[in-house]
Short mmCIF file of C-alpha atoms in Angstrom, two decimals:
data_model
loop_
_atom_site.label_atom_id
_atom_site.label_comp_id
_atom_site.label_asym_id
_atom_site.label_seq_id
_atom_site.Cartn_x
_atom_site.Cartn_y
_atom_site.Cartn_z
CA UNK A 1 0.52 0.06 -0.10
CA UNK A 2 2.45 2.92 0.64
CA UNK A 3 4.52 1.13 -2.53
CA UNK A 4 1.87 2.60 -4.36
CA UNK A 5 1.52 5.49 -2.88
CA UNK A 6 4.73 6.51 -3.06
CA UNK A 7 4.72 5.30 -6.68
CA UNK A 8 1.65 7.87 -6.89
CA UNK A 9 3.29 10.23 -5.23
CA UNK A 10 6.10 9.69 -7.08
CA UNK A 11 5.12 10.31 -11.19
CA UNK A 12 3.95 14.19 -9.11
CA UNK A 13 7.37 14.81 -7.45
CA UNK A 14 9.22 13.52 -10.92
CA UNK A 15 7.18 16.29 -13.21
CA UNK A 16 7.78 19.01 -10.59
CA UNK A 17 12.04 17.79 -10.26
CA UNK A 18 11.34 17.74 -14.29
CA UNK A 19 9.95 21.00 -14.55
CA UNK A 20 11.83 22.57 -12.11
CA UNK A 21 15.27 21.71 -13.37
CA UNK A 22 13.44 22.64 -16.96
CA UNK A 23 13.45 26.31 -15.37
CA UNK A 24 17.43 26.12 -13.71
CA UNK A 25 18.48 24.94 -17.11
CA UNK A 26 16.94 27.55 -19.35
CA UNK A 27 16.61 30.62 -16.80
CA UNK A 28 20.63 31.69 -18.14
CA UNK A 29 19.72 31.60 -21.45
CA UNK A 30 16.40 33.43 -21.28
CA UNK A 31 19.05 35.58 -19.09
CA UNK A 32 20.94 35.65 -22.33
CA UNK A 33 18.99 35.92 -25.16
CA UNK A 34 17.04 38.73 -23.98
CA UNK A 35 18.50 40.87 -26.76
CA UNK A 36 18.22 40.05 -30.39
CA UNK A 37 18.83 41.33 -33.76
CA UNK A 38 17.00 41.73 -36.57
CA UNK A 39 18.41 41.09 -40.16
CA UNK A 40 21.17 39.34 -38.95
CA UNK A 41 22.12 38.05 -42.51
CA UNK A 42 24.16 40.91 -44.18
CA UNK A 43 24.75 41.28 -47.58
CA UNK A 44 28.72 42.51 -48.81
CA UNK A 45 29.56 45.32 -49.64
CA UNK A 46 25.35 47.30 -49.12
CA UNK A 47 24.60 49.75 -47.00
CA UNK A 48 22.45 48.37 -43.90
CA UNK A 49 20.30 48.60 -40.92
CA UNK A 50 19.91 46.23 -37.95
CA UNK A 51 17.67 46.51 -35.25
CA UNK A 52 18.96 45.55 -31.66
CA UNK A 53 15.45 44.41 -30.05
CA UNK A 54 16.77 44.68 -26.37
CA UNK A 55 14.22 43.46 -23.29
CA UNK A 56 14.18 44.49 -19.24
CA UNK A 57 13.95 40.68 -17.70
CA UNK A 58 14.87 41.67 -14.75
CA UNK A 59 12.59 44.24 -11.65
CA UNK A 60 14.85 47.67 -11.87
CA UNK A 61 14.42 50.02 -14.38
CA UNK A 62 17.28 50.09 -17.14
CA UNK A 63 19.13 53.47 -17.51
CA UNK A 64 22.16 51.91 -20.13
CA UNK A 65 23.01 49.53 -22.85
CA UNK A 66 26.42 49.14 -25.10
CA UNK A 67 27.00 47.67 -27.50
CA UNK A 68 29.77 46.48 -29.50
CA UNK A 69 29.91 45.82 -32.79
CA UNK A 70 33.12 44.58 -34.86
CA UNK A 71 35.22 47.13 -36.63
CA UNK A 72 33.76 46.27 -40.32
CA UNK A 73 30.95 47.28 -39.58
CA UNK A 74 31.46 50.91 -39.44
CA UNK A 75 28.29 52.23 -38.05
CA UNK A 76 26.62 55.63 -39.74
CA UNK A 77 23.66 56.06 -38.33
CA UNK A 78 21.53 55.63 -34.98
CA UNK A 79 17.50 54.63 -33.71
CA UNK A 80 15.53 54.15 -31.03
CA UNK A 81 12.62 52.97 -30.40
CA UNK A 82 11.31 54.74 -27.55
CA UNK A 83 12.32 56.48 -24.57
CA UNK A 84 15.09 59.49 -24.59
CA UNK A 85 17.58 57.94 -25.94
CA UNK A 86 21.24 59.74 -26.04
CA UNK A 87 24.54 57.40 -27.66
CA UNK A 88 28.16 57.87 -28.14
CA UNK A 89 30.12 56.04 -30.30
CA UNK A 90 33.98 55.31 -29.70
CA UNK A 91 36.07 52.81 -31.31
CA UNK A 92 38.12 50.30 -29.66
CA UNK A 93 40.63 47.32 -31.49
CA UNK A 94 39.49 46.04 -32.94
CA UNK A 95 35.27 46.09 -32.81
CA UNK A 96 32.97 49.48 -32.00
CA UNK A 97 30.72 50.01 -28.66
CA UNK A 98 28.35 51.99 -29.33
CA UNK A 99 26.40 53.13 -25.42
CA UNK A 100 23.11 53.91 -25.11
CA UNK A 101 21.60 56.42 -22.22
CA UNK A 102 18.38 57.33 -21.28
CA UNK A 103 15.08 55.29 -21.90
CA UNK A 104 14.35 53.98 -19.23
CA UNK A 105 13.39 50.82 -20.12
CA UNK A 106 10.16 49.44 -18.44
CA UNK A 107 10.67 45.93 -16.32
CA UNK A 108 9.35 44.02 -18.74
CA UNK A 109 9.38 46.74 -21.28
CA UNK A 110 11.21 46.27 -24.85
CA UNK A 111 13.37 49.39 -26.41
CA UNK A 112 14.82 48.47 -30.51
CA UNK A 113 17.74 50.14 -31.50
CA UNK A 114 18.57 50.80 -34.71
CA UNK A 115 22.18 50.82 -36.40
CA UNK A 116 23.21 52.00 -39.82
CA UNK A 117 25.90 50.42 -41.04
CA UNK A 118 28.11 49.53 -44.42
CA UNK A 119 28.22 45.70 -44.90
CA UNK A 120 32.82 45.43 -46.02
CA UNK A 121 32.62 43.06 -48.59
CA UNK A 122 34.80 40.34 -46.31
CA UNK A 123 32.34 37.51 -45.83
CA UNK A 124 32.03 35.69 -42.70
CA UNK A 125 30.47 35.31 -38.78
CA UNK A 126 31.30 38.38 -36.55
CA UNK A 127 30.36 38.69 -33.27
CA UNK A 128 28.00 41.30 -31.57
CA UNK A 129 27.40 41.31 -27.60
CA UNK A 130 24.74 43.70 -25.89
CA UNK A 131 25.43 44.50 -22.43
CA UNK A 132 22.08 45.42 -20.62
CA UNK A 133 23.93 47.52 -17.25
CA UNK A 134 21.28 47.76 -14.57
CA UNK A 135 21.72 49.66 -11.44
CA UNK A 136 23.63 48.14 -8.29
CA UNK A 137 26.49 46.85 -10.43
CA UNK A 138 23.88 44.24 -11.97
CA UNK A 139 24.56 43.24 -15.71
CA UNK A 140 23.84 41.09 -18.37
CA UNK A 141 24.63 40.39 -21.98
CA UNK A 142 23.92 38.51 -24.66
CA UNK A 143 26.63 37.94 -27.97
CA UNK A 144 24.46 38.00 -31.35
CA UNK A 145 25.61 36.61 -34.13
CA UNK A 146 26.22 38.57 -37.66
CA UNK A 147 26.69 36.66 -41.05
CA UNK A 148 28.17 38.46 -43.69
CA UNK A 149 27.49 36.82 -47.19
CA UNK A 150 27.30 37.24 -50.51
CA UNK A 151 24.90 37.31 -53.24
CA UNK A 152 27.01 35.64 -55.52
CA UNK A 153 26.25 33.37 -58.46
CA UNK A 154 29.03 30.45 -59.44
CA UNK A 155 31.20 32.00 -56.78
CA UNK A 156 30.54 35.34 -58.18
CA UNK A 157 28.57 38.39 -56.84
CA UNK A 158 25.52 39.22 -58.47
CA UNK A 159 25.34 43.00 -59.00
CA UNK A 160 29.81 42.74 -60.12
CA UNK A 161 28.63 39.96 -62.75
CA UNK A 162 25.72 42.01 -64.32
CA UNK A 163 28.32 45.50 -64.99
CA UNK A 164 30.41 42.85 -66.20
CA UNK A 165 27.74 41.89 -69.01
CA UNK A 166 26.90 44.42 -69.77
CA UNK A 167 30.78 45.43 -70.55
CA UNK A 168 30.74 42.69 -72.72
CA UNK A 169 27.90 43.59 -73.96
CA UNK A 170 29.04 46.29 -75.69
CA UNK A 171 32.90 44.96 -76.28
CA UNK A 172 31.04 42.28 -78.38
CA UNK A 173 30.60 44.86 -81.89
CA UNK A 174 33.99 45.22 -81.39
CA UNK A 175 34.86 41.84 -81.40
CA UNK A 176 32.93 41.31 -84.73
CA UNK A 177 34.73 44.06 -86.28
CA UNK A 178 38.00 42.31 -85.14
CA UNK A 179 36.06 38.59 -86.63
CA UNK A 180 35.21 40.08 -90.22
CA UNK A 181 38.43 42.21 -90.97
CA UNK A 182 39.83 38.45 -89.51
CA UNK A 183 37.82 36.90 -92.58
CA UNK A 184 38.46 39.74 -94.86
CA UNK A 185 42.15 38.52 -95.93
CA UNK A 186 40.75 34.62 -96.75
CA UNK A 187 38.54 35.58 -98.47
CA UNK A 188 40.66 37.76 -100.89
CA UNK A 189 43.29 34.48 -100.14
CA UNK A 190 40.86 31.78 -101.46
CA UNK A 191 39.63 34.88 -104.32
CA UNK A 192 43.73 34.81 -105.55
CA UNK A 193 44.33 30.80 -105.30
CA UNK A 194 41.17 30.71 -108.39
CA UNK B 1 15.95 45.77 -45.35
CA UNK B 2 16.82 49.17 -47.14
CA UNK B 3 13.74 51.09 -49.19
CA UNK B 4 15.22 49.51 -52.09
CA UNK B 5 14.95 46.90 -54.75
CA UNK B 6 17.38 44.63 -53.58
CA UNK B 7 20.53 44.42 -55.27
CA UNK B 8 19.89 40.69 -56.80
CA UNK B 9 17.48 41.13 -58.04
CA UNK B 10 18.75 44.81 -60.06
CA UNK B 11 21.70 42.42 -60.78
CA UNK B 12 19.86 39.52 -62.18
CA UNK B 13 17.19 41.84 -64.17
CA UNK B 14 20.69 43.28 -65.74
CA UNK B 15 22.32 39.74 -66.14
CA UNK B 16 19.04 39.01 -67.62
CA UNK B 17 19.06 41.10 -70.84
CA UNK B 18 22.39 41.25 -70.98
CA UNK B 19 22.50 37.83 -71.56
CA UNK B 20 19.87 37.46 -73.94
CA UNK B 21 22.60 39.68 -76.47
CA UNK B 22 25.15 37.83 -75.83
CA UNK B 23 23.23 34.79 -77.19
CA UNK B 24 21.73 37.34 -80.05
CA UNK B 25 25.61 38.72 -81.14
CA UNK B 26 26.54 34.17 -81.04
CA UNK B 27 23.15 33.71 -83.12
CA UNK B 28 24.32 36.60 -85.79
CA UNK B 29 27.48 36.80 -85.40
CA UNK B 30 29.12 33.55 -84.71
CA UNK B 31 27.15 30.57 -85.50
CA UNK B 32 25.02 32.03 -89.08
CA UNK B 33 25.57 35.02 -89.62
CA UNK B 34 22.28 37.83 -90.81
CA UNK B 35 25.41 38.85 -94.22
CA UNK B 36 29.27 38.72 -94.17
CA UNK B 37 28.99 42.31 -95.72
CA UNK B 38 27.13 43.92 -93.25
CA UNK B 39 23.85 43.70 -95.39
CA UNK B 40 20.54 42.38 -95.29
CA UNK B 41 19.47 39.03 -96.60
CA UNK B 42 15.90 39.96 -98.81
CA UNK B 43 13.66 42.78 -99.87
CA UNK B 44 14.53 45.12 -102.42
CA UNK B 45 16.66 48.39 -102.25
CA UNK B 46 15.94 51.18 -100.95
CA UNK B 47 14.12 54.22 -102.65
CA UNK B 48 14.75 56.66 -99.62
CA UNK B 49 18.01 56.01 -98.28
CA UNK B 50 18.35 56.82 -93.67
CA UNK B 51 18.36 60.35 -92.79
CA UNK B 52 17.94 62.80 -90.10
CA UNK B 53 18.07 65.86 -90.51
CA UNK B 54 20.40 68.18 -87.75
CA UNK B 55 17.83 68.58 -85.18
CA UNK B 56 17.29 65.52 -85.08
CA UNK B 57 21.36 64.32 -84.73
CA UNK B 58 21.44 66.97 -81.70
CA UNK B 59 18.81 65.42 -79.97
CA UNK B 60 20.33 61.61 -80.29
CA UNK B 61 23.84 62.34 -79.41
CA UNK B 62 23.26 65.19 -76.55
CA UNK B 63 19.98 62.99 -75.27
CA UNK B 64 22.69 59.92 -75.49
CA UNK B 65 25.65 62.55 -73.37
CA UNK B 66 22.14 63.14 -70.95
CA UNK B 67 21.15 59.85 -70.45
CA UNK B 68 24.91 58.53 -69.95
CA UNK B 69 24.76 60.84 -66.67
CA UNK B 70 21.95 59.72 -65.24
CA UNK B 71 22.21 56.33 -65.39
CA UNK B 72 25.92 56.76 -64.16
CA UNK B 73 24.60 58.86 -60.80
CA UNK B 74 21.52 57.10 -60.79
CA UNK B 75 23.68 53.54 -59.94
CA UNK B 76 25.59 55.31 -57.38
CA UNK B 77 23.04 56.24 -55.69
CA UNK B 78 20.55 52.74 -56.19
CA UNK B 79 23.97 50.77 -54.62
CA UNK B 80 26.75 53.78 -52.80
CA UNK B 81 28.42 51.33 -50.48
CA UNK B 82 28.91 48.85 -53.95
CA UNK B 83 30.59 51.98 -56.09
CA UNK B 84 31.81 52.75 -53.30
CA UNK B 85 35.32 51.37 -53.14
CA UNK B 86 35.50 52.20 -56.78
CA UNK B 87 34.87 55.61 -56.89
CA UNK B 88 36.80 56.03 -53.97
CA UNK B 89 39.98 55.05 -55.81
CA UNK B 90 38.91 57.64 -58.34
CA UNK B 91 38.65 60.09 -55.47
CA UNK B 92 34.67 60.91 -55.62
CA UNK B 93 33.57 59.03 -52.59
CA UNK B 94 29.95 58.33 -53.01
CA UNK B 95 28.44 58.87 -49.72
CA UNK B 96 30.32 62.46 -49.34
CA UNK B 97 28.47 63.91 -52.32
CA UNK B 98 25.02 61.69 -52.20
CA UNK B 99 23.58 65.09 -52.64
CA UNK B 100 25.67 66.44 -55.43
CA UNK B 101 24.98 63.64 -57.22
CA UNK B 102 21.52 64.11 -56.10
CA UNK B 103 21.21 67.13 -58.46
CA UNK B 104 23.21 66.34 -61.67
CA UNK B 105 20.86 63.47 -61.62
CA UNK B 106 17.90 65.45 -61.69
CA UNK B 107 19.67 68.13 -63.64
CA UNK B 108 20.38 66.03 -66.22
CA UNK B 109 16.42 64.12 -66.78
CA UNK B 110 15.65 68.60 -66.21
CA UNK B 111 18.12 68.50 -68.94
CA UNK B 112 16.37 65.53 -71.32
CA UNK B 113 12.78 66.92 -70.79
CA UNK B 114 13.85 69.53 -72.20
CA UNK B 115 15.21 68.19 -75.02
CA UNK B 116 11.83 65.79 -74.69
CA UNK B 117 9.65 68.94 -75.27
CA UNK B 118 12.26 69.62 -78.80
CA UNK B 119 12.20 66.64 -79.84
CA UNK B 120 7.87 66.84 -79.90
CA UNK B 121 8.13 70.17 -80.55
CA UNK B 122 10.09 69.27 -84.20
CA UNK B 123 8.29 66.26 -84.64
CA UNK B 124 4.92 68.19 -84.52
CA UNK B 125 5.38 71.29 -86.33
CA UNK B 126 8.21 70.16 -88.31
CA UNK B 127 8.76 66.77 -90.06
CA UNK B 128 5.20 64.69 -88.60
CA UNK B 129 6.91 61.69 -88.41
CA UNK B 130 5.09 59.81 -85.29
CA UNK B 131 3.00 57.13 -88.35
CA UNK B 132 6.48 55.92 -88.51
CA UNK B 133 7.55 55.07 -84.85
CA UNK B 134 3.78 53.73 -84.03
CA UNK B 135 3.26 50.01 -84.27
CA UNK B 136 0.82 48.52 -86.47
CA UNK B 137 -0.24 45.21 -87.46
CA UNK B 138 2.25 44.87 -89.75
CA UNK B 139 4.35 45.15 -87.48
CA UNK B 140 3.70 41.92 -85.62
CA UNK B 141 4.13 40.42 -88.83
CA UNK B 142 7.42 41.29 -89.11
CA UNK B 143 8.51 40.53 -85.56
CA UNK B 144 6.86 37.35 -86.51
CA UNK B 145 8.89 37.35 -89.70
CA UNK B 146 12.23 37.96 -87.21
CA UNK B 147 11.74 35.64 -84.68
CA UNK B 148 11.54 33.32 -87.29
CA UNK B 149 14.43 34.23 -89.62
CA UNK B 150 15.97 34.27 -85.84
CA UNK B 151 14.91 31.22 -84.86
CA UNK B 152 15.27 28.85 -87.96
CA UNK B 153 19.10 31.11 -89.48
CA UNK B 154 17.08 32.99 -91.93
CA UNK B 155 18.07 35.82 -93.43
CA UNK B 156 16.56 39.57 -91.35
CA UNK B 157 13.58 41.17 -92.71
CA UNK B 158 13.58 44.64 -93.27
CA UNK B 159 10.99 46.79 -93.88
CA UNK B 160 10.55 50.64 -93.58
CA UNK B 161 12.34 53.35 -92.12
CA UNK B 162 12.20 52.47 -88.25
CA UNK B 163 12.33 48.05 -87.81
CA UNK B 164 9.17 46.88 -85.22
CA UNK B 165 11.93 46.34 -83.27
CA UNK B 166 13.22 50.44 -83.73
CA UNK B 167 9.38 51.56 -83.47
CA UNK B 168 9.14 49.06 -80.24
CA UNK B 169 11.95 50.33 -78.89
CA UNK B 170 10.59 54.27 -79.16
CA UNK B 171 7.46 53.10 -77.59
CA UNK B 172 8.66 50.83 -74.42
CA UNK B 173 11.15 54.85 -74.16
CA UNK B 174 7.92 56.78 -74.06
CA UNK B 175 6.01 54.58 -71.87
CA UNK B 176 9.30 54.06 -69.21
CA UNK B 177 10.59 57.75 -68.45
CA UNK B 178 6.83 58.36 -68.21
CA UNK B 179 7.21 56.00 -65.50
CA UNK B 180 11.04 57.02 -64.31
CA UNK B 181 9.19 60.87 -64.70
CA UNK B 182 6.44 60.58 -62.08
CA UNK B 183 7.96 58.03 -59.57
CA UNK B 184 10.70 60.72 -59.42
CA UNK B 185 8.65 63.01 -59.25
CA UNK B 186 7.34 61.79 -56.30
CA UNK B 187 10.51 61.09 -54.42
CA UNK B 188 11.90 63.91 -55.63
CA UNK B 189 8.95 66.34 -53.30
CA UNK B 190 7.38 63.22 -51.20
CA UNK B 191 9.80 60.93 -50.47
CA UNK B 192 13.69 62.60 -50.51
CA UNK B 193 15.61 59.99 -48.76
CA UNK B 194 19.05 61.78 -48.98
CA UNK B 195 17.78 64.34 -46.71
CA UNK B 196 16.70 61.96 -44.27
CA UNK B 197 19.04 59.21 -41.78
CA UNK B 198 19.31 55.71 -43.51
CA UNK B 199 17.03 54.42 -40.34
CA UNK B 200 14.32 56.31 -41.64
CA UNK B 201 13.86 55.57 -45.26
CA UNK B 202 10.88 53.21 -45.25
CA UNK B 203 9.32 55.39 -42.96
CA UNK B 204 9.10 58.03 -45.34
CA UNK B 205 8.42 55.39 -48.55
CA UNK B 206 4.85 55.76 -49.82
CA UNK B 207 2.91 53.06 -49.47
CA UNK B 208 2.94 52.32 -52.50
CA UNK B 209 6.62 52.18 -53.00
CA UNK B 210 7.66 54.65 -55.43
CA UNK B 211 11.38 54.21 -55.36
CA UNK B 212 11.28 50.82 -55.91
CA UNK B 213 9.23 51.51 -58.77
CA UNK B 214 11.98 54.32 -60.55
CA UNK B 215 14.95 50.91 -59.16
CA UNK B 216 13.10 48.74 -61.11
CA UNK B 217 11.81 50.93 -64.02
CA UNK B 218 15.44 52.72 -63.87
CA UNK B 219 17.30 49.44 -64.79
CA UNK B 220 15.05 48.67 -67.65
CA UNK B 221 15.86 51.62 -69.44
CA UNK B 222 19.43 50.44 -68.54
CA UNK B 223 18.99 46.96 -70.21
CA UNK B 224 17.32 48.70 -73.55
CA UNK B 225 20.45 51.04 -73.43
CA UNK B 226 22.89 49.11 -73.53
CA UNK B 227 21.09 47.10 -76.09
CA UNK B 228 20.23 50.39 -77.97
CA UNK B 229 23.49 50.83 -78.38
CA UNK B 230 24.58 46.69 -79.05
CA UNK B 231 22.23 47.04 -82.46
CA UNK B 232 23.35 50.22 -83.61
CA UNK B 233 27.07 48.68 -83.15
CA UNK B 234 26.46 45.91 -84.75
CA UNK B 235 28.00 45.43 -88.71
CA UNK B 236 24.48 45.26 -90.06
CA UNK B 237 23.75 48.27 -88.53
CA UNK B 238 26.50 50.97 -88.55
CA UNK B 239 25.16 52.36 -91.41
CA UNK B 240 22.07 53.42 -89.65
CA UNK B 241 24.43 54.71 -86.93
CA UNK B 242 26.84 56.80 -89.81
CA UNK B 243 23.72 58.27 -90.45
CA UNK B 244 23.04 59.53 -87.21
CA UNK B 245 26.23 61.01 -87.17
CA UNK B 246 26.56 62.37 -90.90
CA UNK B 247 23.44 62.79 -91.70
CA UNK B 248 23.24 61.00 -94.56
CA UNK B 249 22.88 56.94 -94.99
CA UNK B 250 26.56 56.45 -96.99
CA UNK B 251 25.49 54.85 -100.49
CA UNK B 252 27.82 51.84 -100.96
CA UNK B 253 25.90 50.71 -97.62
CA UNK B 254 23.42 47.39 -98.72
CA UNK B 255 20.80 48.73 -96.27
CA UNK B 256 17.88 47.25 -98.05
CA UNK B 257 14.42 47.61 -97.37
CA UNK B 258 10.65 45.61 -97.82
CA UNK B 259 7.56 47.32 -97.68
CA UNK B 260 4.98 44.95 -98.93
CA UNK B 261 3.41 42.59 -95.52
CA UNK B 262 3.66 40.46 -98.50
CA UNK B 263 7.48 40.15 -98.92
CA UNK B 264 6.95 40.18 -94.93
CA UNK B 265 5.57 36.79 -94.85
CA UNK B 266 7.44 35.03 -97.62
CA UNK B 267 10.16 32.12 -96.51
CA UNK B 268 13.00 33.77 -94.90
CA UNK B 269 16.32 32.22 -97.67
CA UNK B 270 19.22 31.63 -95.36
CA UNK B 271 22.28 33.75 -95.24
CA UNK B 272 25.47 31.83 -96.26
#
């Protein structure tokens, strides 16, 4: 009897344990995923707008947000979605540091920050970090990936390919003249033989 | 996501048009040339050689110059980041000259508009050649005949002063200029993105997206302009190109014409 009770009790206990474990495991993940970036794929040699969405997942106001961008992504414009924000831009080693002051972001509220960048010609995956600085020296950081890709066809940038094709097409009549100039002496030779 | 047409789409539009011209060149120059001598395969000798008066030639070359300025400034404005490295090598960084490029683009458009007004006025009061350039039923027959000749390796038919492609080119130019002019006016007066930070470009764009429409029409025009230059430079059309410079077709050229519909519908003879 007691075994049966134990068995019956163990089932809800097990579920609760798994649930608690799940929460414990997910807690750091959700904390690290409090910021997101859109779009996370950028085209080489283009002007792009990157939008960072920052969620205040804590119970205190958020006044200060720092973003680290790879030095190849030079910021050329800034935008903040809600609140009153002031930004500073500094170049530190291999990255750009953009710091936003103001807001504030209320608990469980989000704010969108936009950064206009000039995307370089080099492809690859670059890391960007968003650090939320709360009161009492509490910080929370999110690591975000930005992929720079080439719009390529058979390994060639389609934009370069199309403009090269324009040059080729405009050169074709010149090739035609060259081919004709080769044909004419041959025709004359044939006539001379006859 | 910017508010303009996606650069790869523009590239595919341009590349598609260029690939067709490459195929045409292979077909007409390498595989089965229309004529070795640069003439056409069938038809009767032209009774009235092509001629362009001074005003027509002035209009043509002046508008060519303005269109080159429009295309180059337009491409730089469409994709400053792509052309940036190239422009910096010639000492003209695009990003710090956006306003100058917009002014150049608009000034060239105004100049082109003035030239078009001159062209229309000259044709209306002096030449009255609108009928020569408008498409009719027989042009459709000519189009089918030319397409058949192209696919089967036959000779090129020739019709009046302006063939079906020249007429279609003219009509398409009018349509493109109207579309580009309208969307350009809307962009200039209602959605001047160059006066706003990049992040706000989408916000000032009207719901019907005139900027991407302007881009599509602009790249369509570029395809058309390159095709026009390509066909004008081909051996078969070089006498017409010379006529656009000197005013008259050289007497030694072998341009022929067919004026009657029945001639257009006759079976084309292989040129070789």
